[in-house]
Coordinates of C-alpha atoms in Angstrom, one line a residue:
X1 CA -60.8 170.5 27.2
X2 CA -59.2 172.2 29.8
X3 CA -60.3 171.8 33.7
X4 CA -62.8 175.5 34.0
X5 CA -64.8 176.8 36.6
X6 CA -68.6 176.1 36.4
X7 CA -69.1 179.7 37.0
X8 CA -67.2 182.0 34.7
X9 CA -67.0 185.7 34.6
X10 CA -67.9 187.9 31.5
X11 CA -66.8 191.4 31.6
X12 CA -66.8 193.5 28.4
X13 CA -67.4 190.7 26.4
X14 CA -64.0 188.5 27.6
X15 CA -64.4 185.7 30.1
X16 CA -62.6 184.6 32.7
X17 CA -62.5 181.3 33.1
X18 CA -63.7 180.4 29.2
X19 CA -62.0 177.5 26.8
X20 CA -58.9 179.2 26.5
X21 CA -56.8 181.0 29.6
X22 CA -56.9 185.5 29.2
X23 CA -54.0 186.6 28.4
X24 CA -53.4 190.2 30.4
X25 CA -51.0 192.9 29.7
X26 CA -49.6 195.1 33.1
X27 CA -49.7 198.9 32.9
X28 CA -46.8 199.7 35.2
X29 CA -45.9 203.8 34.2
X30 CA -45.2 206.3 36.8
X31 CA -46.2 209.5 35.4
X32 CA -49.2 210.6 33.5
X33 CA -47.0 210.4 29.9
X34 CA -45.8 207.1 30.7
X35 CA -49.2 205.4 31.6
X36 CA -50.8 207.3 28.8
X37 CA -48.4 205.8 26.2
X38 CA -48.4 202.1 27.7
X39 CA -52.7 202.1 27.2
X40 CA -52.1 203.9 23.5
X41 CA -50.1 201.3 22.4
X42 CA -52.5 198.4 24.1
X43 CA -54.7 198.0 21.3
X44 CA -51.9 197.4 18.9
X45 CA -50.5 194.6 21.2
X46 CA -54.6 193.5 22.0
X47 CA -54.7 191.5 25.0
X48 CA -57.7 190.1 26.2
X49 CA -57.1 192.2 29.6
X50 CA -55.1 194.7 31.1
X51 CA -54.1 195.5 34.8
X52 CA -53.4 198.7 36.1
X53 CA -50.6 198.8 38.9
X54 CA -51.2 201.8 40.3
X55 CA -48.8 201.3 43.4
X56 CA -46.4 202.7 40.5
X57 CA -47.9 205.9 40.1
X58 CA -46.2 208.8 41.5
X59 CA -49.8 210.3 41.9
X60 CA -51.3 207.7 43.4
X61 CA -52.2 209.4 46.8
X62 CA -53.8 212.0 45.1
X63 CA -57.7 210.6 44.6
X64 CA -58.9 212.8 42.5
X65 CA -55.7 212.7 40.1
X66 CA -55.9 209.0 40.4
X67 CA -59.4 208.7 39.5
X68 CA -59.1 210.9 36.6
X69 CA -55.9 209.0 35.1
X70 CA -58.2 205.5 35.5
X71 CA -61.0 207.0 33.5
X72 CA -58.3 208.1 31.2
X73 CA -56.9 204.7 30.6
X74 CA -60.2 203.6 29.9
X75 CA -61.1 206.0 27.2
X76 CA -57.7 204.9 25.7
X77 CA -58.3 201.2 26.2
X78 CA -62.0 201.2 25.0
X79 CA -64.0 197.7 25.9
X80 CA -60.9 196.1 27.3
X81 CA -61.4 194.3 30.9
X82 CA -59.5 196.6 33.0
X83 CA -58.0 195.1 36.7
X84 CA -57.3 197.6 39.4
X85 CA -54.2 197.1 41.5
X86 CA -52.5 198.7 44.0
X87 CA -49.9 195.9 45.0
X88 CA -49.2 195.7 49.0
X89 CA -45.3 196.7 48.9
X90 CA -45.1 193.8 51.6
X91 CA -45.9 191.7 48.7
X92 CA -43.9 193.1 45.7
X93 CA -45.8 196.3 45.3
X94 CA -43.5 198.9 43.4
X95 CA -43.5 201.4 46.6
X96 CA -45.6 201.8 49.8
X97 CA -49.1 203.4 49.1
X98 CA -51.6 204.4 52.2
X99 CA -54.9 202.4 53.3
X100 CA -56.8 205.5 52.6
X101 CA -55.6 206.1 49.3
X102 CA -56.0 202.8 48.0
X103 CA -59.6 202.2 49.2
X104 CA -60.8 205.4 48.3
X105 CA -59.3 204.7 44.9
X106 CA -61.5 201.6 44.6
X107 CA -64.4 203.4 45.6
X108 CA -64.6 205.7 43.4
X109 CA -63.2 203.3 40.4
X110 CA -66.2 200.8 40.9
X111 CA -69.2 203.4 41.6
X112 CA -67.9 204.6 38.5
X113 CA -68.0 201.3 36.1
X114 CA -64.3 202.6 35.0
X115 CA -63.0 199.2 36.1
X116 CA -63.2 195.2 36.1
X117 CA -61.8 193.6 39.1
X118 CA -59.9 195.2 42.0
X119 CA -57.7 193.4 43.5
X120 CA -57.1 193.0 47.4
X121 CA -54.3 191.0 49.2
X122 CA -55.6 188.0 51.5
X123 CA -53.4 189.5 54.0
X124 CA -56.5 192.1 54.5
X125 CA -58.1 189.3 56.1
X126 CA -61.5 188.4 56.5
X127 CA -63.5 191.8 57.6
X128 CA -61.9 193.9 55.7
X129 CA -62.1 191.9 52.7
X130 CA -66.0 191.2 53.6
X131 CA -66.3 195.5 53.6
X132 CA -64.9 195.3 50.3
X133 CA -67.2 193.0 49.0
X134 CA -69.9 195.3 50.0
X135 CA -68.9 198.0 48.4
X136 CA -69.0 195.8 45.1
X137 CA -72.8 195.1 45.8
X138 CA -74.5 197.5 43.8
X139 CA -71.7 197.8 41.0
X140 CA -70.6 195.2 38.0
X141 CA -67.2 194.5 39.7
X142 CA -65.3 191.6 40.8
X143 CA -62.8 191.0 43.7
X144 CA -59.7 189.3 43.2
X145 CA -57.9 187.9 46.3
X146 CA -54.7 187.5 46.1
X147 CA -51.2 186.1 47.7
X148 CA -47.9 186.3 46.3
X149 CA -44.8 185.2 47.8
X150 CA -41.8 186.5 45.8
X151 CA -38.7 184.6 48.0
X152 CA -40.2 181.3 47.8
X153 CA -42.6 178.3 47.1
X154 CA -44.9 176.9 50.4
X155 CA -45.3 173.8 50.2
X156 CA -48.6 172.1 48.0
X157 CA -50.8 171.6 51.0
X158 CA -50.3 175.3 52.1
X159 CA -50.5 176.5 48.4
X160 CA -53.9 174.6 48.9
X161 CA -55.2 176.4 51.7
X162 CA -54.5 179.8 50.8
X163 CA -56.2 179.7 47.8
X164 CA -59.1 177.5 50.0
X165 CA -59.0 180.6 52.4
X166 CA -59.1 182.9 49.3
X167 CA -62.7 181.4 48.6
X168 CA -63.7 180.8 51.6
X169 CA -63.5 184.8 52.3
X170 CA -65.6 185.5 49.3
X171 CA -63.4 186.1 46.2
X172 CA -64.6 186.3 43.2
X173 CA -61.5 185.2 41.8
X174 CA -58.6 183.4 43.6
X175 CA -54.6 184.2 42.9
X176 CA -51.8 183.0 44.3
X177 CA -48.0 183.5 42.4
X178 CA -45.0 182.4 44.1
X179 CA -41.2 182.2 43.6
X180 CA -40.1 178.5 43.0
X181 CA -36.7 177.2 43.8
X182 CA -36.6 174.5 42.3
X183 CA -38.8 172.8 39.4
X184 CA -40.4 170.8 41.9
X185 CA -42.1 173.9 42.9
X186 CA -43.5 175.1 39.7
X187 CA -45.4 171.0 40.2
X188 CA -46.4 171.9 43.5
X189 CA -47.9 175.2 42.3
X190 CA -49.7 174.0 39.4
X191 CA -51.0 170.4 41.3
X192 CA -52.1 172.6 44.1
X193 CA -53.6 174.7 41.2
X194 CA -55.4 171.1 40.0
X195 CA -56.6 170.3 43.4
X196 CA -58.0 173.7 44.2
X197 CA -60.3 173.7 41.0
X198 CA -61.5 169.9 41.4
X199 CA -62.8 170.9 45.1
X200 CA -63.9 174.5 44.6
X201 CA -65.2 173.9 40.5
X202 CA -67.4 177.5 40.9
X203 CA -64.7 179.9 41.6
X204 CA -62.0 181.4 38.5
X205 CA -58.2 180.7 39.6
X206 CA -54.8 183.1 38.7
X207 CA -52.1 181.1 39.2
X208 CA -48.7 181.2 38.2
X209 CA -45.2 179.9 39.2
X210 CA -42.8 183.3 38.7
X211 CA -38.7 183.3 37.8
X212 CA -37.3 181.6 34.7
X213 CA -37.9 178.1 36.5
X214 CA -41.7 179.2 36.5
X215 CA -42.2 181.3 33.2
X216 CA -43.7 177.3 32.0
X217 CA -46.6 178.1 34.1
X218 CA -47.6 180.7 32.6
X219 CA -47.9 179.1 28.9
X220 CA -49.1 175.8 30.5
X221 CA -51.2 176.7 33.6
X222 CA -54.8 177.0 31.8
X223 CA -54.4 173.3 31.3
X224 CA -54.3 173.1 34.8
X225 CA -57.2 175.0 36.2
X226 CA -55.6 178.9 35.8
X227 CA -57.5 181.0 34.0
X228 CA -55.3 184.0 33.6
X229 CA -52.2 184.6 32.3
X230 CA -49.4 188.0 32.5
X231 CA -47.4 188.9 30.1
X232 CA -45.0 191.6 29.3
X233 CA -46.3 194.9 27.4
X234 CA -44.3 197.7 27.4
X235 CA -42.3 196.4 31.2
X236 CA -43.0 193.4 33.2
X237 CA -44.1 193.7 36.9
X238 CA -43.7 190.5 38.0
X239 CA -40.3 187.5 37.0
X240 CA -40.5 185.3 34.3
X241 CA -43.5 187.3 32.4
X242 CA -43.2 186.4 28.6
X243 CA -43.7 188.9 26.0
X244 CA -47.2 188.9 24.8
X245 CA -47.0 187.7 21.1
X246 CA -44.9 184.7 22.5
X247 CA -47.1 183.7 24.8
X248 CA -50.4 184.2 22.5
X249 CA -48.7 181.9 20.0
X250 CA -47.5 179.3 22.7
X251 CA -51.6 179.3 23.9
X252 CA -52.4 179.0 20.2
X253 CA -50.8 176.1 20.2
X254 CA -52.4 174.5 23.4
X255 CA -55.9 175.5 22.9
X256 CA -55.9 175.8 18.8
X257 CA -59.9 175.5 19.0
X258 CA -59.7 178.5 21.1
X259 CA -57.1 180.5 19.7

């Protein structure tokens, strides 16, 4: 059996952090039609979870419009876990989208149970990640910390930390991707991946080497400790991502009581 946290999350009936990794399908569209037709043709594909990069939308510092095209996707997508993101552009987000539009975005996403897990960069730091966390009291959501360094791979002891510091400032769920340069990176990522769930065994992990060096890691990082893996939908938003029959069948194959 795979390494998994002690204390899983359940939301709409999929867990994170269960015998076999989720697999999760990016919404990336601009406009209305375009994220429209990505979550009407997500139950056809069916994967266990979707994310919703809304640093893509064109609308995006519009509340109002944004909150409506959320509860939108999730009339579309039905019972699917849904993951709200809106990507730092310092850390591969598709454009650059304002404090005030993001957090008001969450707000309103979580009071209204129209999403999962948000997702907040580590770069936040500790308060404002804390302030998030309290607005997540009194709902059913939860936070995702995250890092993602898309020019390189640090080393496996500062891999280590970041997701220690991820934890340590409360999330829910810990991520970290990064861009290898060579495939001793993609072993740094995933033993720092090892180490990370062996001292911290509550806590769910997102992991995941990117590039073509990396796409391995996402087939073979549940065996490692991640619990969560992207793949490619309609577009990929992230290197390496691996089309979402593939890499269903590929998990088939490593967890077959699972699959």
């Amino acid at each position: 059996m795979r390494p998994q946290p002690e204390k899983p999350i359940e939301a709409r009936g999929k867990v994170l952090g269960g015998p076999r990794p989720l697999v999760c399908v990016p919404l990336v569209g601009k406009t209305r039609g375009e994220i429209l037709a990505e979550a009407e043709n997500i139950p056809a594909i069916a994967p266990d979870i979707i994310e919703l990069r809304v640093d893509a939308w064109e609308f995006v510092e519009e509340t109002a419009a944004s909150v409506s095209m959320v509860r939108d996707v999730r009339n579309s997508v039905g019972e699917i876990p849904v993951i709200l993101t809106c990507r730092g552009h310092w850390e591969g987000g598709f454009k650059k989208v304002s404090d005030e539009a993001k957090f008001a975005l969450y707000r309103e996403a979580a009071a209204g149970a129209l999403v999962d897990f948000l997702d907040v960069e580590l770069a936040y730091g500790d308060e404002k990640i804390r302030k998030t966390l309290r607005m997540l009291e009194q709902t059913s959501v939860s936070l995702i910390v995250s890092f993602h360094d898309f020019e390189k791979t640090p080393s496996k002891e500062v891999l280590f930390s970041t997701l220690a510091a991820q934890i340590r400032a409360g999330a829910h769920v810990a991520k970290l991707a990064a861009m290898p340069r060579s495939e001793e990176d993609v072993l740094a990522l995933l033993s720092a991946t090892l180490m990370i769930r062996r001292e911290y065994p509550d806590i769910p992990l997102i992991t995941m080497s990117m590039g073509g060096i990396g796409a391995v890691s996402r087939v073979t990082g549940g065996l490692f400790g991640s619990d969560l893996t992207f793949a490619v939908g309609s577009k990929a938003s992230a290197p390496g991502q691996i089309p979402v029959a593939a890499l269903k069948q590929c998990l088939s194959v490593l967890h077959p009581r699972e699959s």
